[in-house]
């Protein structure tokens, strides 16, 4: 690929090995591949592709940096028109002063000269002095004899993509921090529930123990009405104890250590205990009676009993 000095259009070398390149027909032995009327037609077609790539900046330059070709994408990216750049400016105008002084630009060109190509992210400068980040690919250009004659720089403004990646990175860090806080809060909650549950069970066990002794008549005879009241105390206390045990089970559930211990459950007895536990509360007895009645003739089941 050769560029004419002072022109922003590429001229493309063609082969003379096949006379079909100058054939007057558009037909081709290979289906779907057009045959050009002339070398000029082929060059015009490739030039139109070069100009159509408006999302990418394509700049051709000599080894000394003099700009030889400047496409519409370069115009849109940098703000300079082709007649301002071609044959008049060096590619150094596109780089930041920091990259030039640090030798980073020279190092990239030297790598492209030695290996044929170099890619990387560079800080670039527009005509209005605005800086932006570009992904740049530098390719060495050679003449027909294979001698290096210049470079082609293809670049794309990735400022928005970089900003999006940075935003995603910050959001990820925020989510990780929130996750750590949630984990710490869950740990503190589990520790609090475990400590409080143990503290509550100690006095409750004393209440249950003394109520059981009085209910069994081990401290002397007791009126039937008082014994009934003590039975209600025992039922409610045992229900409260079960609730405390359930709270302790929360920590086991969160740690994945919850164990299921199946045992025969008599639904009729369980329903009766529920009824006894709520007998002193202001509830709709008709609804409760209807609900309990559904289980009076139900079959026993296998499960973990919790009242």
Short mmCIF file of C-alpha atoms in Angstrom, two decimals:
data_model
loop_
_atom_site.label_atom_id
_atom_site.label_comp_id
_atom_site.label_asym_id
_atom_site.label_seq_id
_atom_site.Cartn_x
_atom_site.Cartn_y
_atom_site.Cartn_z
CA UNK A 1 0.00 0.00 0.00
CA UNK A 2 1.57 3.29 -1.13
CA UNK A 3 0.61 6.88 -0.35
CA UNK A 4 1.22 9.87 -2.57
CA UNK A 5 3.03 12.74 -0.87
CA UNK A 6 0.66 15.64 -0.21
CA UNK A 7 -2.53 13.66 -0.85
CA UNK A 8 -4.90 12.21 1.69
CA UNK A 9 -6.01 9.37 -0.59
CA UNK A 10 -4.30 6.01 -0.70
CA UNK A 11 -3.17 4.48 -4.00
CA UNK A 12 -3.14 0.70 -4.00
CA UNK A 13 -0.63 -1.35 -6.05
CA UNK A 14 -2.11 -4.14 -8.15
CA UNK A 15 -0.65 -7.19 -9.77
CA UNK A 16 -0.08 -7.57 -13.50
CA UNK A 17 0.07 -11.34 -13.35
CA UNK A 18 -3.54 -11.67 -14.50
CA UNK A 19 -4.94 -9.64 -17.36
CA UNK A 20 -8.39 -10.04 -15.89
CA UNK A 21 -7.65 -7.06 -13.66
CA UNK A 22 -8.22 -4.77 -16.68
CA UNK A 23 -10.94 -6.88 -18.28
CA UNK A 24 -14.02 -4.91 -19.36
CA UNK A 25 -16.47 -7.36 -17.79
CA UNK A 26 -17.58 -7.54 -14.19
CA UNK A 27 -17.91 -11.28 -14.30
CA UNK A 28 -15.51 -13.33 -12.20
CA UNK A 29 -14.49 -17.00 -12.22
CA UNK A 30 -15.08 -16.95 -8.45
CA UNK A 31 -18.70 -16.46 -7.44
CA UNK A 32 -19.27 -13.25 -5.46
CA UNK A 33 -15.85 -11.69 -6.22
CA UNK A 34 -16.08 -8.71 -8.64
CA UNK A 35 -13.57 -8.17 -11.43
CA UNK A 36 -12.48 -4.53 -11.73
CA UNK A 37 -12.69 -2.50 -14.92
CA UNK A 38 -9.31 -0.96 -14.11
CA UNK A 39 -6.72 -0.45 -11.43
CA UNK A 40 -8.27 2.96 -10.79
CA UNK A 41 -11.62 1.32 -10.04
CA UNK A 42 -10.00 -0.98 -7.50
CA UNK A 43 -8.15 1.92 -5.87
CA UNK A 44 -11.33 3.98 -5.72
CA UNK A 45 -13.17 1.08 -4.10
CA UNK A 46 -10.50 0.60 -1.42
CA UNK A 47 -10.31 4.34 -0.84
CA UNK A 48 -14.08 4.46 -0.26
CA UNK A 49 -13.71 1.76 2.38
CA UNK A 50 -10.87 3.72 3.95
CA UNK A 51 -13.04 6.85 4.16
CA UNK A 52 -16.13 4.94 5.36
CA UNK A 53 -14.43 3.78 8.57
CA UNK A 54 -15.57 6.81 10.54
CA UNK A 55 -15.43 5.05 13.93
CA UNK A 56 -11.71 4.43 13.50
CA UNK A 57 -8.98 6.96 12.93
CA UNK A 58 -6.63 5.81 10.13
CA UNK A 59 -3.47 7.83 9.63
CA UNK A 60 -0.56 7.00 7.33
CA UNK A 61 2.80 8.66 7.87
CA UNK A 62 6.41 8.51 6.78
CA UNK A 63 9.19 7.20 8.99
CA UNK A 64 9.92 10.73 10.17
CA UNK A 65 6.30 11.19 11.25
CA UNK A 66 5.08 13.36 8.34
CA UNK A 67 1.40 12.63 7.79
CA UNK A 68 0.52 11.30 4.33
CA UNK A 69 -3.11 10.18 4.68
CA UNK A 70 -5.95 11.22 6.97
CA UNK A 71 -9.41 9.61 6.86
CA UNK A 72 -12.79 10.94 7.98
CA UNK A 73 -12.51 8.94 11.21
CA UNK A 74 -9.32 10.84 12.07
CA UNK A 75 -11.13 14.11 11.32
CA UNK A 76 -13.96 13.20 13.70
CA UNK A 77 -11.63 11.91 16.41
CA UNK A 78 -9.00 14.66 16.45
CA UNK A 79 -10.90 17.62 14.95
CA UNK A 80 -8.33 18.36 12.23
CA UNK A 81 -9.37 18.34 8.56
CA UNK A 82 -7.25 16.41 6.06
CA UNK A 83 -5.94 19.59 4.36
CA UNK A 84 -4.66 20.76 7.77
CA UNK A 85 -2.65 17.61 8.36
CA UNK A 86 -1.57 15.87 5.15
CA UNK A 87 1.97 16.89 4.24
CA UNK A 88 1.90 19.70 6.81
CA UNK A 89 2.05 18.14 10.26
CA UNK A 90 3.91 15.44 12.11
CA UNK A 91 2.08 12.71 14.00
CA UNK A 92 3.70 14.06 17.17
CA UNK A 93 0.93 16.66 17.31
CA UNK A 94 -1.47 13.87 18.25
CA UNK A 95 0.48 12.74 21.32
CA UNK A 96 0.64 14.24 24.78
CA UNK A 97 3.83 16.03 25.79
CA UNK A 98 4.32 13.55 28.61
CA UNK A 99 4.35 10.54 26.27
CA UNK A 100 6.74 12.29 23.90
CA UNK A 101 9.17 13.34 26.62
CA UNK A 102 9.11 9.96 28.37
CA UNK A 103 10.07 8.19 25.14
CA UNK A 104 6.96 6.02 25.14
CA UNK A 105 6.00 7.07 21.60
CA UNK A 106 9.49 6.41 20.24
CA UNK A 107 9.52 3.03 21.96
CA UNK A 108 6.20 2.06 20.31
CA UNK A 109 7.44 3.13 16.86
CA UNK A 110 10.71 1.27 17.40
CA UNK A 111 8.77 -1.89 18.31
CA UNK A 112 6.60 -1.54 15.20
CA UNK A 113 9.73 -1.02 13.07
CA UNK A 114 11.38 -4.16 14.48
CA UNK A 115 8.39 -6.50 14.67
CA UNK A 116 5.99 -5.02 12.15
CA UNK A 117 3.29 -4.04 14.66
CA UNK A 118 2.72 -2.51 18.09
CA UNK A 119 -0.51 -2.04 20.05
CA UNK A 120 -1.34 -0.19 23.24
CA UNK A 121 -3.34 2.50 24.98
CA UNK A 122 -2.13 6.08 24.60
CA UNK A 123 -3.25 9.49 25.78
CA UNK A 124 -4.05 11.56 22.70
CA UNK A 125 -4.78 15.26 22.12
CA UNK A 126 -7.56 16.75 19.99
CA UNK A 127 -7.40 20.04 18.10
CA UNK A 128 -9.19 21.78 20.99
CA UNK A 129 -6.45 20.50 23.37
CA UNK A 130 -8.85 17.99 24.96
CA UNK A 131 -7.18 14.78 26.05
CA UNK A 132 -8.65 11.32 25.57
CA UNK A 133 -7.62 7.67 25.75
CA UNK A 134 -7.22 5.74 22.52
CA UNK A 135 -6.45 2.14 21.66
CA UNK A 136 -3.75 2.43 18.98
CA UNK A 137 -2.35 -0.14 16.56
CA UNK A 138 0.83 0.88 14.72
CA UNK A 139 1.70 -1.15 11.60
CA UNK A 140 4.91 -0.83 9.59
CA UNK A 141 4.48 0.05 5.90
CA UNK A 142 6.85 -1.37 3.28
CA UNK A 143 7.44 -0.67 -0.39
CA UNK A 144 7.33 -3.25 -3.18
CA UNK A 145 10.91 -4.28 -2.37
CA UNK A 146 10.06 -4.83 1.30
CA UNK A 147 11.87 -1.79 2.60
CA UNK A 148 10.25 0.13 5.50
CA UNK A 149 8.77 3.41 4.30
CA UNK A 150 6.40 4.48 7.08
CA UNK A 151 3.60 3.54 9.44
CA UNK A 152 -0.17 3.23 9.53
CA UNK A 153 -1.81 4.23 12.82
CA UNK A 154 -5.30 2.86 13.44
CA UNK A 155 -6.87 4.13 16.65
CA UNK A 156 -10.23 4.30 18.41
CA UNK A 157 -11.38 6.61 21.19
CA UNK A 158 -12.07 4.37 24.20
CA UNK A 159 -12.62 7.11 26.76
CA UNK A 160 -16.24 6.09 27.35
CA UNK A 161 -15.35 2.40 27.59
CA UNK A 162 -12.61 3.20 30.11
CA UNK A 163 -15.03 5.30 32.15
CA UNK A 164 -17.59 2.49 32.05
CA UNK A 165 -15.01 -0.07 33.18
CA UNK A 166 -13.94 2.23 36.00
CA UNK A 167 -17.55 2.70 37.05
CA UNK A 168 -18.14 -1.06 37.00
CA UNK A 169 -14.95 -1.57 39.03
CA UNK A 170 -16.09 0.94 41.66
CA UNK A 171 -19.55 -0.62 41.82
CA UNK A 172 -17.99 -4.04 42.27
CA UNK A 173 -15.85 -2.75 45.12
CA UNK A 174 -18.92 -1.16 46.72
CA UNK A 175 -20.88 -4.40 46.42
CA UNK A 176 -18.00 -6.36 47.92
CA UNK A 177 -17.82 -3.91 50.82
CA UNK A 178 -21.59 -4.13 51.34
CA UNK A 179 -21.36 -7.92 51.26
CA UNK A 180 -18.65 -7.87 53.92
CA UNK A 181 -20.79 -5.58 56.08
CA UNK A 182 -23.83 -7.82 55.67
CA UNK A 183 -21.76 -10.86 56.60
CA UNK A 184 -20.43 -9.08 59.67
CA UNK A 185 -23.95 -7.96 60.64
CA UNK A 186 -25.27 -11.51 60.23
CA UNK A 187 -22.46 -12.84 62.38
CA UNK A 188 -23.15 -10.29 65.11
CA UNK A 189 -26.87 -11.03 64.90
CA UNK A 190 -26.28 -14.76 65.26
CA UNK A 191 -23.98 -14.20 68.22
CA UNK A 192 -26.53 -11.90 69.85
CA UNK A 193 -29.40 -14.34 69.34
CA UNK A 194 -27.35 -17.23 70.67
CA UNK A 195 -26.28 -15.32 73.80
CA UNK A 196 -29.77 -13.93 74.48
CA UNK A 197 -31.40 -17.30 73.92
CA UNK A 198 -29.13 -18.96 76.46
CA UNK A 199 -29.77 -16.15 78.94
CA UNK A 200 -33.53 -16.52 78.50
CA UNK A 201 -33.54 -20.30 78.82
CA UNK A 202 -31.88 -20.31 82.24
CA UNK A 203 -34.70 -18.50 84.14
CA UNK A 204 -37.36 -20.16 82.00
CA UNK A 205 -36.11 -23.61 82.94
CA UNK A 206 -36.45 -22.61 86.61
CA UNK A 207 -40.06 -21.52 86.02
CA UNK A 208 -40.85 -24.78 84.26
CA UNK A 209 -39.14 -26.85 86.94
CA UNK A 210 -40.91 -25.26 89.91
CA UNK A 211 -44.28 -25.23 88.11
CA UNK A 212 -43.86 -28.92 87.35
CA UNK A 213 -43.11 -29.73 91.01
CA UNK A 214 -46.19 -27.83 92.16
CA UNK A 215 -48.37 -29.39 89.44
CA UNK A 216 -47.28 -32.89 90.46
CA UNK A 217 -48.20 -32.19 94.11
CA UNK A 218 -44.71 -32.65 95.45
CA UNK A 219 -45.03 -29.56 97.63
CA UNK A 220 -48.38 -30.52 99.10
CA UNK A 221 -51.98 -30.90 97.99
CA UNK A 222 -53.41 -28.30 95.59
CA UNK A 223 -56.91 -27.33 94.50
CA UNK A 224 -58.01 -28.59 91.10
CA UNK A 225 -58.40 -25.05 89.82
CA UNK A 226 -54.86 -24.14 90.88
CA UNK A 227 -53.55 -27.31 89.30
CA UNK A 228 -55.28 -26.36 86.05
CA UNK A 229 -53.64 -22.96 86.16
CA UNK A 230 -50.24 -24.56 86.73
CA UNK A 231 -50.87 -26.79 83.71
CA UNK A 232 -51.49 -23.69 81.61
CA UNK A 233 -48.24 -22.19 82.94
CA UNK A 234 -46.35 -25.34 82.00
CA UNK A 235 -47.87 -25.43 78.50
CA UNK A 236 -47.11 -21.77 77.82
CA UNK A 237 -43.61 -22.05 79.29
CA UNK A 238 -42.78 -25.08 77.18
CA UNK A 239 -44.12 -23.25 74.13
CA UNK A 240 -41.90 -20.26 74.93
CA UNK A 241 -38.94 -22.59 75.44
CA UNK A 242 -39.57 -24.08 72.01
CA UNK A 243 -39.63 -20.61 70.48
CA UNK A 244 -36.27 -19.85 72.10
CA UNK A 245 -34.88 -23.11 70.76
CA UNK A 246 -36.13 -22.14 67.30
CA UNK A 247 -34.21 -18.89 67.58
CA UNK A 248 -31.08 -20.88 68.36
CA UNK A 249 -31.77 -23.00 65.30
CA UNK A 250 -31.47 -19.90 63.12
CA UNK A 251 -27.73 -19.91 63.63
CA UNK A 252 -27.65 -23.57 62.62
CA UNK A 253 -29.67 -22.85 59.50
CA UNK A 254 -27.30 -20.03 58.46
CA UNK A 255 -24.27 -22.26 58.99
CA UNK A 256 -25.87 -25.17 57.14
CA UNK A 257 -25.79 -27.41 60.23
CA UNK A 258 -29.53 -27.67 60.81
CA UNK A 259 -30.51 -31.26 61.58
CA UNK A 260 -33.95 -32.79 61.02
CA UNK A 261 -34.99 -35.32 63.66
CA UNK A 262 -38.19 -37.07 62.57
CA UNK A 263 -40.53 -38.50 65.21
CA UNK A 264 -44.20 -39.55 65.37
CA UNK A 265 -46.48 -36.53 65.71
CA UNK A 266 -50.04 -37.00 67.04
CA UNK A 267 -51.96 -34.21 65.33
CA UNK A 268 -54.93 -34.43 67.72
CA UNK A 269 -52.68 -33.95 70.75
CA UNK A 270 -50.72 -31.19 69.04
CA UNK A 271 -53.92 -29.33 68.13
CA UNK A 272 -55.12 -29.63 71.72
CA UNK A 273 -51.89 -28.13 73.03
CA UNK A 274 -52.25 -25.21 70.65
CA UNK A 275 -55.80 -24.68 71.88
CA UNK A 276 -54.67 -24.78 75.52
CA UNK A 277 -51.87 -22.32 74.81
CA UNK A 278 -54.26 -19.71 73.42
CA UNK A 279 -57.22 -20.30 75.74
CA UNK A 280 -56.49 -17.17 77.80
CA UNK A 281 -56.16 -14.90 74.77
CA UNK A 282 -59.03 -12.84 73.26
CA UNK A 283 -59.52 -14.76 70.01
CA UNK A 284 -62.41 -15.90 67.85
CA UNK A 285 -63.17 -19.28 69.45
CA UNK A 286 -65.41 -20.29 66.57
CA UNK A 287 -62.57 -19.98 64.07
CA UNK A 288 -60.18 -21.77 66.43
CA UNK A 289 -62.66 -24.58 67.06
CA UNK A 290 -63.26 -25.03 63.35
CA UNK A 291 -59.51 -25.15 62.70
CA UNK A 292 -58.83 -27.61 65.51
CA UNK A 293 -61.69 -29.85 64.44
CA UNK A 294 -60.03 -30.44 61.08
CA UNK A 295 -57.20 -32.30 62.83
CA UNK A 296 -59.16 -34.31 65.40
CA UNK A 297 -59.66 -37.25 63.06
CA UNK A 298 -56.47 -36.71 61.05
CA UNK A 299 -53.91 -39.48 60.81
CA UNK A 300 -50.64 -39.20 62.69
CA UNK A 301 -47.64 -38.02 60.65
CA UNK A 302 -43.85 -38.36 60.72
CA UNK A 303 -42.12 -35.05 61.31
CA UNK A 304 -40.20 -32.89 63.74
CA UNK A 305 -42.49 -31.81 66.52
CA UNK A 306 -42.50 -28.06 67.27
CA UNK A 307 -45.18 -26.40 69.38
#
